[in-house]
Coordinates of C-alpha atoms and ligand atoms in Angstrom, one line a residue:
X14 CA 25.4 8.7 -36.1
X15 CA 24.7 5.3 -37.4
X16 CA 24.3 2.2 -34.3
X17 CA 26.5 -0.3 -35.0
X18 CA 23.5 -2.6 -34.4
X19 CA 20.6 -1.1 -35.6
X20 CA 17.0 -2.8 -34.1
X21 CA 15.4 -5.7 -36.3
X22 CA 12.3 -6.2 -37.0
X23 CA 10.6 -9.1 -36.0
X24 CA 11.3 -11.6 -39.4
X25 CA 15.2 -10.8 -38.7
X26 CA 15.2 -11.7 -35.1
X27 CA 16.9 -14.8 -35.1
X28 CA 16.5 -17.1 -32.4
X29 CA 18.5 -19.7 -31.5
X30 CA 16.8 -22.4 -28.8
X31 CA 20.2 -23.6 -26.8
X32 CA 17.9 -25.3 -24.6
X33 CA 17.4 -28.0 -27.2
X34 CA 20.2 -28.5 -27.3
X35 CA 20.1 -31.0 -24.1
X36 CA 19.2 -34.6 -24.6
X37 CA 15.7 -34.9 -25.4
X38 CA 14.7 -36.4 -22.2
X39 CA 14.8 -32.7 -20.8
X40 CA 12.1 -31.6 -22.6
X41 CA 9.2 -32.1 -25.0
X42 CA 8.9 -30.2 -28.3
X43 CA 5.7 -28.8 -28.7
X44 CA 3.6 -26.1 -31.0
X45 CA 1.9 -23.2 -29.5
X46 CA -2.0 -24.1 -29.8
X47 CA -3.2 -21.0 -31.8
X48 CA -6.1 -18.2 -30.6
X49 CA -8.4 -17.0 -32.8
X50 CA -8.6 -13.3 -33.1
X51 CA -5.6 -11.9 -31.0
X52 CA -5.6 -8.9 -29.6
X53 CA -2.5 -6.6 -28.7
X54 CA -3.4 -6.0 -24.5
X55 CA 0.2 -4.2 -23.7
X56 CA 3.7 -4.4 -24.9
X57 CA 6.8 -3.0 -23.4
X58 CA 9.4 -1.1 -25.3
X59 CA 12.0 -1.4 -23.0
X60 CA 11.9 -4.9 -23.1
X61 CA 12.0 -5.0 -27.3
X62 CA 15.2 -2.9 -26.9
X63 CA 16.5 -5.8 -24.3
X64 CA 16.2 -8.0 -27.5
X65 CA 17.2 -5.7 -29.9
X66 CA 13.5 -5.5 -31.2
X67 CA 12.5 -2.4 -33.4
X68 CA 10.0 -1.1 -31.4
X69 CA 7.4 0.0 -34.7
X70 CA 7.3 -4.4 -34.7
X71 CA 4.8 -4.5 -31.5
X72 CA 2.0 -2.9 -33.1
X73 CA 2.4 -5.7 -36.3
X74 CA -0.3 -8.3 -36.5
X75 CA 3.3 -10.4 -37.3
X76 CA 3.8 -9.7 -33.5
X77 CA 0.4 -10.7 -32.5
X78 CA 0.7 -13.6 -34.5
X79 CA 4.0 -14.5 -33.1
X80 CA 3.1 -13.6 -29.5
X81 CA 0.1 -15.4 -29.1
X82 CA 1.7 -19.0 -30.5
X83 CA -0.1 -18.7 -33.8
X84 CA 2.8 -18.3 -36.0
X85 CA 6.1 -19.5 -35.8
X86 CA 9.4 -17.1 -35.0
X87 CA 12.5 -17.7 -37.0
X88 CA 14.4 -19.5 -35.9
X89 CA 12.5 -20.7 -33.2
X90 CA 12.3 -24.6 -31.7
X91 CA 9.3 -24.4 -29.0
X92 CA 9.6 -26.8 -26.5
X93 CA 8.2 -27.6 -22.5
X94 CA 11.2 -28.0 -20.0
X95 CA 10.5 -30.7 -17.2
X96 CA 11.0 -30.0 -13.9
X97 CA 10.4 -31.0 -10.1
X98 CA 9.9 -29.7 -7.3
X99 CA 9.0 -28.9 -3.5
X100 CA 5.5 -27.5 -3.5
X101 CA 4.2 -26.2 0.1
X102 CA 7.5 -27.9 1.8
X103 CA 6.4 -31.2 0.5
X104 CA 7.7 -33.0 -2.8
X105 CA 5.2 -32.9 -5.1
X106 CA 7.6 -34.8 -7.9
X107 CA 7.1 -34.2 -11.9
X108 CA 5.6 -30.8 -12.9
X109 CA 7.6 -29.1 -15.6
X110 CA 6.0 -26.3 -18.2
X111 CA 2.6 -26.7 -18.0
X112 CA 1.5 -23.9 -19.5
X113 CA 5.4 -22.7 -21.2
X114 CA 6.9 -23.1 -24.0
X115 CA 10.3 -21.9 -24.5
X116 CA 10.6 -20.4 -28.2
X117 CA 14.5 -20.0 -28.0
X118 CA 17.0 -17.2 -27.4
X119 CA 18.2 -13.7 -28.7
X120 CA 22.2 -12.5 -28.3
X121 CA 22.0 -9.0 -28.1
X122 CA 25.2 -6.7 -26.6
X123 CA 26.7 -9.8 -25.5
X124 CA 23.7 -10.7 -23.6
X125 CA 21.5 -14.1 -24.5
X126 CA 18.0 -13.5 -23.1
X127 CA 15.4 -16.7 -24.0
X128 CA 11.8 -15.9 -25.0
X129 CA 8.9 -17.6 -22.8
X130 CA 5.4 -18.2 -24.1
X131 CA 3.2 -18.6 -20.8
X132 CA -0.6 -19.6 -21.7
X133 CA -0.1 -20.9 -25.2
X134 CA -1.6 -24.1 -24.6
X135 CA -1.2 -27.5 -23.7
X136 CA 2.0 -29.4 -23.3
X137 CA 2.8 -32.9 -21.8
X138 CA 3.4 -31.6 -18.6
X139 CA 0.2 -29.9 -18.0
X140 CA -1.2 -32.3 -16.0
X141 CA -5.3 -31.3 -15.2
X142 CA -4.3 -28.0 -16.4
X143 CA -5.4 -26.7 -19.9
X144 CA -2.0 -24.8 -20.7
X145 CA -4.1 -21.7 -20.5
X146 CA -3.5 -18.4 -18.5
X147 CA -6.1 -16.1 -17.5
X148 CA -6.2 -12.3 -18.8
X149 CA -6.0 -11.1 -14.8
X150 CA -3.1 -13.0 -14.0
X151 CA -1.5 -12.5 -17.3
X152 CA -1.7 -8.5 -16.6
X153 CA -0.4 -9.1 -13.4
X154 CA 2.7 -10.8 -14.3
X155 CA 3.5 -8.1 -16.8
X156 CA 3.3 -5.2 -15.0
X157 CA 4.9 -6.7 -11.6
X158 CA 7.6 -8.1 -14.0
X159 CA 8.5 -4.5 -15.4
X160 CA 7.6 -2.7 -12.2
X161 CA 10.1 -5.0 -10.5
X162 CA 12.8 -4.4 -13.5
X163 CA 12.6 -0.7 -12.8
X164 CA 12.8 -1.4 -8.8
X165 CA 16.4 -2.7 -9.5
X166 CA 15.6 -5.8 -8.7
X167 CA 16.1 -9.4 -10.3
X168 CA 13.4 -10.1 -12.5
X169 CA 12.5 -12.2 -15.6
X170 CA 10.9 -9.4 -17.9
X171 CA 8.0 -9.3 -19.9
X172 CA 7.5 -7.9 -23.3
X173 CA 3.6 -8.3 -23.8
X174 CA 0.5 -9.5 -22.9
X175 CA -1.7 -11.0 -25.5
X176 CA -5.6 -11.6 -25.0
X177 CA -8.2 -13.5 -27.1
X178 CA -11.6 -14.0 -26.2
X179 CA -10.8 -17.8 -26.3
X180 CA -12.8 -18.9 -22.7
X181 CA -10.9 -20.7 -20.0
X182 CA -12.7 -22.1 -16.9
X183 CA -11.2 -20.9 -13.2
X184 CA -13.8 -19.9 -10.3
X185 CA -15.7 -18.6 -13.0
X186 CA -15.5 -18.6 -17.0
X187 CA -13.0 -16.3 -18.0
X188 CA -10.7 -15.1 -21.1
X189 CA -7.0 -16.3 -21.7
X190 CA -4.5 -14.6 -22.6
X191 CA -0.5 -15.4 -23.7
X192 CA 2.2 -13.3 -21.7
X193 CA 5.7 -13.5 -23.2
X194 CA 8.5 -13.4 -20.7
X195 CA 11.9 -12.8 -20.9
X196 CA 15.0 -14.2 -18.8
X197 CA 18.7 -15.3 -19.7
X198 CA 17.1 -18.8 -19.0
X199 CA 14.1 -20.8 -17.1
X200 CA 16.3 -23.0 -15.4
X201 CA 14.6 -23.7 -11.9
X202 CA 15.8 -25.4 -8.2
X203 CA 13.2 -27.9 -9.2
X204 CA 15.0 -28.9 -12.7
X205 CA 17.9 -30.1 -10.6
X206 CA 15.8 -31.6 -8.2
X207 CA 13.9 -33.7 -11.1
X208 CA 17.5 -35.5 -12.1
X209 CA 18.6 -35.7 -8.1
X210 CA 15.5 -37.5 -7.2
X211 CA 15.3 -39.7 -10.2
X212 CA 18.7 -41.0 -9.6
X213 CA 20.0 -39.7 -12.7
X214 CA 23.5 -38.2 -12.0
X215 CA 24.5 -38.1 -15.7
X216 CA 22.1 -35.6 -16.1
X217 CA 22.1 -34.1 -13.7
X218 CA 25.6 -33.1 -14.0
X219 CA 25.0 -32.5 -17.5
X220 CA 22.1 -30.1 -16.7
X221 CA 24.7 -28.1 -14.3
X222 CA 27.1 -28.2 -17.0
X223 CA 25.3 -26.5 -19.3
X224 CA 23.5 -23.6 -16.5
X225 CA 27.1 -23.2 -15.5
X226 CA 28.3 -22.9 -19.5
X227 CA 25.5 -20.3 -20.2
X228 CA 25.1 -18.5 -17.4
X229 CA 28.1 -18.7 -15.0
X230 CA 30.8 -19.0 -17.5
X231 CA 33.1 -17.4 -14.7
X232 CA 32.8 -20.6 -13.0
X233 CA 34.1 -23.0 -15.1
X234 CA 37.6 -22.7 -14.0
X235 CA 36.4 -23.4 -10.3
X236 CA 38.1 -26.1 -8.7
X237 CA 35.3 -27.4 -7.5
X238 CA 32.9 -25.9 -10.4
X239 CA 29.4 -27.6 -8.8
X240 CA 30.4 -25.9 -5.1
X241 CA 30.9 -22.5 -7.0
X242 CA 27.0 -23.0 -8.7
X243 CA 25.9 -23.4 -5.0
X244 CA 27.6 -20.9 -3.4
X245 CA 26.8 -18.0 -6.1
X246 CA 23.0 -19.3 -6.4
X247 CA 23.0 -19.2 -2.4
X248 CA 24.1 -15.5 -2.6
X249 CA 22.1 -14.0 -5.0
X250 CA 18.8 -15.6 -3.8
X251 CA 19.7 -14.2 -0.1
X252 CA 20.1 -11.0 -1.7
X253 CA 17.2 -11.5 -3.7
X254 CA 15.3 -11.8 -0.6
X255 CA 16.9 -8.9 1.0
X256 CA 15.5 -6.4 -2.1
X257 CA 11.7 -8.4 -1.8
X258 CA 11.5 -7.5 1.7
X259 CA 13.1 -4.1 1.4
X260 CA 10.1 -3.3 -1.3
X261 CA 7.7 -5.4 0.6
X262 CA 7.4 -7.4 -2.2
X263 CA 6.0 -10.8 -1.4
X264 CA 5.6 -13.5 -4.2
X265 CA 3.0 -15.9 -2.8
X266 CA 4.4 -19.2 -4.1
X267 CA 7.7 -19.8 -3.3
X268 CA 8.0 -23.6 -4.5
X269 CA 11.3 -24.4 -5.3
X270 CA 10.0 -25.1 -9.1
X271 CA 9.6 -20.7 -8.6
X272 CA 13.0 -20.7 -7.5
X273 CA 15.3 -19.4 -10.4
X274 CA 18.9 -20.7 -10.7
X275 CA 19.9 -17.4 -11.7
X276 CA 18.4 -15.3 -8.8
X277 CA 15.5 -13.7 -10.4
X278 CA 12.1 -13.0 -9.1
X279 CA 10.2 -15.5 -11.4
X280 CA 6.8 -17.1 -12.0
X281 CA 4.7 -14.0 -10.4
X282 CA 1.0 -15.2 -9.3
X283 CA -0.5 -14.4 -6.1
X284 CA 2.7 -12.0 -5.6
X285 CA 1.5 -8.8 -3.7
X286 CA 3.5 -5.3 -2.2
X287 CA 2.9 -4.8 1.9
X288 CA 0.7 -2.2 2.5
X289 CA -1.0 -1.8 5.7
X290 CA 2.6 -3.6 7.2
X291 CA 1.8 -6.3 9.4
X292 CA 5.3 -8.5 9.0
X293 CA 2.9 -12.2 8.9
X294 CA 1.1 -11.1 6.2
X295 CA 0.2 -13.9 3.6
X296 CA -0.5 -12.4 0.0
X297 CA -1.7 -15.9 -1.3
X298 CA -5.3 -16.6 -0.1
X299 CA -4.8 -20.8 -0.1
X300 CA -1.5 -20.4 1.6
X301 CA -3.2 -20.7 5.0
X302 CA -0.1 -21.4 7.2
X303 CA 1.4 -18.7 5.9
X304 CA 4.5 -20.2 4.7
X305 CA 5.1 -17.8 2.2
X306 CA 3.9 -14.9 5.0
X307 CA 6.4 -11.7 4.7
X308 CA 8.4 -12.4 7.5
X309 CA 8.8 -15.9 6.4
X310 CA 10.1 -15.3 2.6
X311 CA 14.0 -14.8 4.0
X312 CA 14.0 -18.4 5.9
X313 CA 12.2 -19.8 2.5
X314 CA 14.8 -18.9 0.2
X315 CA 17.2 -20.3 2.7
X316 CA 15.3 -23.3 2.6
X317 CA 14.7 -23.2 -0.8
X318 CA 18.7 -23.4 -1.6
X319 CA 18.9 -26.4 0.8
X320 CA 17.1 -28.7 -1.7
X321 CA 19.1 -27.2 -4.1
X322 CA 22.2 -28.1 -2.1
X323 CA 20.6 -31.5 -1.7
X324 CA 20.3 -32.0 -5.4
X325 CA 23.7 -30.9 -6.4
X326 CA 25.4 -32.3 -3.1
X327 CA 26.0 -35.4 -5.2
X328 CA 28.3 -34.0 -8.0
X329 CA 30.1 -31.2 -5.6
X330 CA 31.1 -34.6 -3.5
X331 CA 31.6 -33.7 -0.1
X332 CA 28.9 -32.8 2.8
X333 CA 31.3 -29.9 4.5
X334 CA 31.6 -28.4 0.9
X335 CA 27.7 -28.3 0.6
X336 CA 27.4 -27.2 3.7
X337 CA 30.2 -24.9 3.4
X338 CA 28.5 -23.1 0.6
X339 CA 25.1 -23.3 1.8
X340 CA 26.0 -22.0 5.4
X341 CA 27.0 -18.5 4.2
X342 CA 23.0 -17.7 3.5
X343 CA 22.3 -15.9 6.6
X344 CA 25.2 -13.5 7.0
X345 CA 24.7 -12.7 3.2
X346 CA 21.0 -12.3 3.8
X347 CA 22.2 -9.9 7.2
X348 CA 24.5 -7.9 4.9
X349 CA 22.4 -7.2 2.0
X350 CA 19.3 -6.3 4.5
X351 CA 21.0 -4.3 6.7
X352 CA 22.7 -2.2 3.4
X353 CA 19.4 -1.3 1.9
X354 CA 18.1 -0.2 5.1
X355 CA 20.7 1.6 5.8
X356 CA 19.8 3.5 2.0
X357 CA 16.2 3.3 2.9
X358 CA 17.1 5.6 5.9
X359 CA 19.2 7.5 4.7
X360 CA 22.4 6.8 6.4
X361 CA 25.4 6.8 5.0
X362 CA 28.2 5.6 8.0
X363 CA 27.6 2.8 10.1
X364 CA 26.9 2.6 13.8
X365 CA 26.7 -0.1 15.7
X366 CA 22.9 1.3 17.0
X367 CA 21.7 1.2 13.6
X368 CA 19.7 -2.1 13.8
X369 CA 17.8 -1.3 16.6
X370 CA 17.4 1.9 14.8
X371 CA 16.3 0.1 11.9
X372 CA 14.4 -2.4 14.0
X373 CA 12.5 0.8 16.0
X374 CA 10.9 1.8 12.7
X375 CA 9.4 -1.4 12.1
X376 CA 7.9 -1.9 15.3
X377 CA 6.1 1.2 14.7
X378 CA 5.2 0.4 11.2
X379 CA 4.1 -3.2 12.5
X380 CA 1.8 -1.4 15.5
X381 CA 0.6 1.1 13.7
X382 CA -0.2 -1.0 9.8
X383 CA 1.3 2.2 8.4
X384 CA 1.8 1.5 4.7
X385 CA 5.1 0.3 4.1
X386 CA 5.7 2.2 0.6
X387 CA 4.3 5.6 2.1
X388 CA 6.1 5.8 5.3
X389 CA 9.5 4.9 3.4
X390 CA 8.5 7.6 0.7
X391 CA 7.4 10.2 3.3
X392 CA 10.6 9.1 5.7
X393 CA 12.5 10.1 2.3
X394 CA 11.1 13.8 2.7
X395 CA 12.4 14.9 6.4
X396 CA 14.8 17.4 7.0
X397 CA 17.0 17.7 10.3
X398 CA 14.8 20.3 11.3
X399 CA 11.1 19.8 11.7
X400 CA 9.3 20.8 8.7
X401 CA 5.2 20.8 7.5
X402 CA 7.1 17.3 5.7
X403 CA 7.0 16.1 9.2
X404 CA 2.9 15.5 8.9
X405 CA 2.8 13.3 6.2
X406 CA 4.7 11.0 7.5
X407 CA 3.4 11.6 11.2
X408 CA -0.6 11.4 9.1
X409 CA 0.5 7.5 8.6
X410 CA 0.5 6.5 12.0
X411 CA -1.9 6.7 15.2
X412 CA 1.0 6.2 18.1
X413 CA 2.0 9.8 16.9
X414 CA 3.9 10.2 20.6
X415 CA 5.7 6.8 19.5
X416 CA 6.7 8.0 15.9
X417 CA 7.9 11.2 17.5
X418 CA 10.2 9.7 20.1
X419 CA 11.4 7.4 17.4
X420 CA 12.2 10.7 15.1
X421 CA 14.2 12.5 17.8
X422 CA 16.4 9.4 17.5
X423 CA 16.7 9.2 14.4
X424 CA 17.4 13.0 13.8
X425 CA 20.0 12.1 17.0
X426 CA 22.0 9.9 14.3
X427 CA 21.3 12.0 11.7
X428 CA 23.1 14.8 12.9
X429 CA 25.7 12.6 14.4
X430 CA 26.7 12.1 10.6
X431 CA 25.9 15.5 9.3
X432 CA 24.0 14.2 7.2
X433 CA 23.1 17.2 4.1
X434 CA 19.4 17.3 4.1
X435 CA 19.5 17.8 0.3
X436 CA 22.1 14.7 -0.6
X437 CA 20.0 11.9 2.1
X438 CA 16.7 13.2 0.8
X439 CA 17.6 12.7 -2.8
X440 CA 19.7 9.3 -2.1
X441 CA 16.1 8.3 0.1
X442 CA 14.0 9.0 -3.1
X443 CA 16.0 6.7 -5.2
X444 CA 15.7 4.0 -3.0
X445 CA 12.2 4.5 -1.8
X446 CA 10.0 3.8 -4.2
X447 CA 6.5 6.1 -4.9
X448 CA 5.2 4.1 -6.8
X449 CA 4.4 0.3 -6.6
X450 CA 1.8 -2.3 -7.8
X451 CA -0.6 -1.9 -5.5
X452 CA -3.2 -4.5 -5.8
X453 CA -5.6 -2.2 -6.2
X454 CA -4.3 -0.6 -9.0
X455 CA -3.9 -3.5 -10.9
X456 CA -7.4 -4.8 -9.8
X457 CA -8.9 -1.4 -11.7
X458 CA -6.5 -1.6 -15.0
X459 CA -7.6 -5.5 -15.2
X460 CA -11.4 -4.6 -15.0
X461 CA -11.2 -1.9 -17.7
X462 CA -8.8 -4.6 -20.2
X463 CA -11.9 -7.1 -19.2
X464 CA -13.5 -5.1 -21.5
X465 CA -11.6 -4.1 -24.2
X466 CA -9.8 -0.8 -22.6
X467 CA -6.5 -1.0 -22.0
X468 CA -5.4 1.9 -21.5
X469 CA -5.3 1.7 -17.7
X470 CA -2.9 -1.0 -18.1
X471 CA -0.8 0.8 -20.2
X472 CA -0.4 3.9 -18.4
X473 CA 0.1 1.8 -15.1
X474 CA 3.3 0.3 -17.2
X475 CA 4.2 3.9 -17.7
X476 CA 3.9 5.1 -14.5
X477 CA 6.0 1.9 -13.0
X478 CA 8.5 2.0 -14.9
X479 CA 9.5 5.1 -13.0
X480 CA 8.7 4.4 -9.5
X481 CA 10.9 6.4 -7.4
X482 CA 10.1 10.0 -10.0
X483 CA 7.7 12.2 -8.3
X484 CA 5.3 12.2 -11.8
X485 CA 3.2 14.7 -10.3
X486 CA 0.2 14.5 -12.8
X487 CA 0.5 10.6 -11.4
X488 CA 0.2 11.6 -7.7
X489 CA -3.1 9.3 -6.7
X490 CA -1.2 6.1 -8.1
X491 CA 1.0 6.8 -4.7
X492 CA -2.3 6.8 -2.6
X493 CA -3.4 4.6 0.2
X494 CA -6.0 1.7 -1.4
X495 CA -9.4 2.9 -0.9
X496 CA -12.0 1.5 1.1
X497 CA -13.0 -1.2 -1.6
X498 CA -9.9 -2.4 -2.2
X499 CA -8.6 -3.3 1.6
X500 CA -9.2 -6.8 1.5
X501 CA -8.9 -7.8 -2.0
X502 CA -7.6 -11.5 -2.1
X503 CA -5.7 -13.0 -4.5
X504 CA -5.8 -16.8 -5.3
X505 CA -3.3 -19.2 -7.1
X506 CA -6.0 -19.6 -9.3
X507 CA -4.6 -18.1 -12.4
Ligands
AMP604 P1 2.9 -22.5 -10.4 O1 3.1 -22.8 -8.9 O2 1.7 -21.6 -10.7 O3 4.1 -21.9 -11.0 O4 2.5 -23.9 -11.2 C1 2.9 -25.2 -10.7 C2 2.8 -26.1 -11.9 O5 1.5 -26.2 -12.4 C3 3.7 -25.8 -13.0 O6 4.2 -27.1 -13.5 C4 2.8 -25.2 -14.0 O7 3.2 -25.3 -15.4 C5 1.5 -26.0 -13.8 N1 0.3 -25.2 -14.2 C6 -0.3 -24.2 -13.5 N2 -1.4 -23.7 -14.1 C7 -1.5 -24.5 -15.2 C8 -2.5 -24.6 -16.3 N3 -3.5 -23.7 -16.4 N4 -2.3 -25.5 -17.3 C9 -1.3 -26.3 -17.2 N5 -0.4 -26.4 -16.3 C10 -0.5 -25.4 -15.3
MG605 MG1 5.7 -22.2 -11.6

């Protein structure tokens, strides 16, 4: 059978930059500054089907050419958005795409998604930067990008990573490389908080206008249109926060420039997945208060959506209607959290002892630094009965008498359900992920693209894009980090 929409190539992608469409002052049109000798690192073919992209294009050297802000796309109108923001809890005012350039947009099954160029040079915005991205944290962003996709959870994707052995300076003299990213926009908290703070309201507004336009078209017929924006942007990024911690996915820098108006995980740099669990563990090595800890990340993202509330509180017009919209952040949070543990456990009714349940487990897990992604996984694999199954999870965790006496409970509600072994087990495996980007496993595929192999990076793409498949011959991607790898740190330094 013929698709009605067959995949383009690359030269028949049109794009379409609705972004420039805004007054000027929103942004700054500038050209990619090209790489010499680009070099394909990894692509995704999921992502090139997100876009309608025939995937035989990524191994062009058009796509290279394209992808590393050498050559121009059709269509394309690359520009720098500005934006503000709260860095650290403090205003840090003007920052905007440093390092970004927006080429413009695809429509594809009814879908616009908008194409990102992230380390393609310098823009007005860059400030002491040099608009550059490191190969490391370029790999990084890609695979935790796609490995979140396939977690089910809010993301802005990424469709390659492009090196060159063009030398930017960090700790220590490294190589660049372009990542291209893709969302249905780039809109951040902080681009509402640029207009708010500047006193601009006719921007502002018009700035809302056009999120709410593109990307919350169900809106528009709101009474109050501006109080709908806040109240839908408070929910998904309390449910956003609900999925991080239910993955023990922590992102590191959770600025409100980060923030995405649309509720996706975005701008991934010293992001990291719990493993030993300890609940105030800080991912981000300069984040020494640990405000972007684990167990802080849920009151973040409510704070976060307060200075976005501050910033639109002037076009929704009325303090309770704010407030009204902003207030519903921690019962949604509640909800969402208490849902997916629910699925992570494996129970399907409610009781009203679930939380402590719930909150049992990750006492244990907290006393005992069990990995976080194991003990889920190996949870996943009990039956009401003890089974051999019952060791690898018991193997995780020194207070075995503890994690026994928490098991009799658990079987306790188990049975008081009836639960099937076979339907929990397999609804448990489909939440609990095997397989997650460790840091550890990214440190090793980031060594081997250092020099010129990427073929761990690759196969790590292949491997996350299935996360919650057994993939047997994959089995030592779902190990503990060795030895070596215990205290890797991670730095904003990217
Ligand atoms: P981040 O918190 O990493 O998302 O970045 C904060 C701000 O710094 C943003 O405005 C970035 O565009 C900018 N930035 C970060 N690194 C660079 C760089 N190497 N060159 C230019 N701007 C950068
Ligand atoms: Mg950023």
């Amino acid at each position: 059978m013929i698709s009605a929409n067959p995949p383009l190539t690359l030269d028949k992608l049109n794009l379409e930059n609705r972004f420039a469409g805004l007054p000027p002052h929103f942004y700054t049109h500038v050209q990619a500054s090209p790489v010499s000798a680009p070099y394909l690192v990894a692509a995704s073919p999921a992502v090139a089907a997100t876009l309608n992209l025939d995937s035989a294009s990524l191994d062009t050297p058009e796509f290279l050419a394209c992808f590393s802000g050498n050559q121009t796309m059709h269509g394309s109108t690359p520009l720098a958005a500005v934006y503000s923001g709260h860095q650290f809890g403090v205003w840090a005012g003007q920052l905007g795409d440093g390092r970004a350039l927006l080429l413009g947009g695809v429509t594809h099954a009814g879908k616009h998604l908008e194409i990102q160029l992230k380390g393609a040079g310098m823009t007005p915005y860059s400030r002491m930067g040099d608009g550059r991205a490191v190969l490391r944290s370029s790999i990084r962003e890609f695979l935790c990008s796609e490995a979140m996709a396939s977690l089910n959870i809010p993301t802005s994707r990424a469709l390659c990573v492009i090196g060159s052995d063009q030398m930017v300076f960090r700790e220590i003299p490294e190589t660049s490389a372009v990542v291209t990213r893709i969302a249905p926009n780039f809109v951040r908290f902080g681009s509402f908080e640029h207009w708010y703070y500047n006193d601009r309201m006719d921007d502002l507004r018009q700035l809302a206008d056009y999120v709410i336009e593109h990307s919350y078209p169900e809106l528009q017929a709101h009474h109050n249109k501006y109080q709908a924006l806040l109240s839908e942007v408070t929910r998904r990024t309390a449910e956003l926060m609900a999925q991080w911690q239910s993955v023990g996915f922590m992102h590191g820098v959770m600025n409100t420039d980060n923030m995405s108006i649309s509720g996706l995980t975005l701008d991934y740099g010293p992001f990291g997945f719990m493993e030993a669990f300890d609940e105030k563990h800080i991912c981000n090595h300069t984040d020494q208060q640990g405000r972007y800890s684990y167990r802080m990340q849920p009151a973040i993202g409510n704070w976060n959506c307060q200075a976005l509330a501050q910033a639109l509180s002037p076009l929704i017009g009325s303090v309770d209607d704010t407030n009204a919209a902003l207030a519903q952040y921690p019962a949604i949070y509640r909800q969402k959290w208490t849902d997916l543990m629910r699925q992570k456990l494996g129970l399907h009714t409610e009781h009203e002892n679930d939380l402590d349940l719930i909150a049992g487990f990750f006492t244990l897990l907290q006393s005992n630094h069990a990995d976080f992604t194991l003990s889920f996984r190996n949870l996943s694999k009990l039956s009401l009965q003890k089974t051999t199954n019952d060791e690898l999870l018991r193997d995780l965790f020194i207070d075995r008498d503890g994690l026994d006496s928490w098991l009799q409970a658990y079987r306790e509600r188990l049975n008081f359900e009836q639960s099937d072994d076979h339907l929990r087990q397999t609804g448990m495996m489909a939440v609990n992920p095997k397989y997650v980007l460790r840091n550890y496993l990214a440190q090793v595929a980031i060594e081997k693209a250092q020099k010129k192999d990427f073929s761990e990076v690759r196969k790590l793409l292949q491997i996350l894009e299935k996360p919650f498949d057994e993939q047997d011959e994959y089995e030592q991607y779902a190990d503990l980090p060795p030895d070596w790898a215990r205290h890797l740190e991670v730095s904003c330094s990217s």
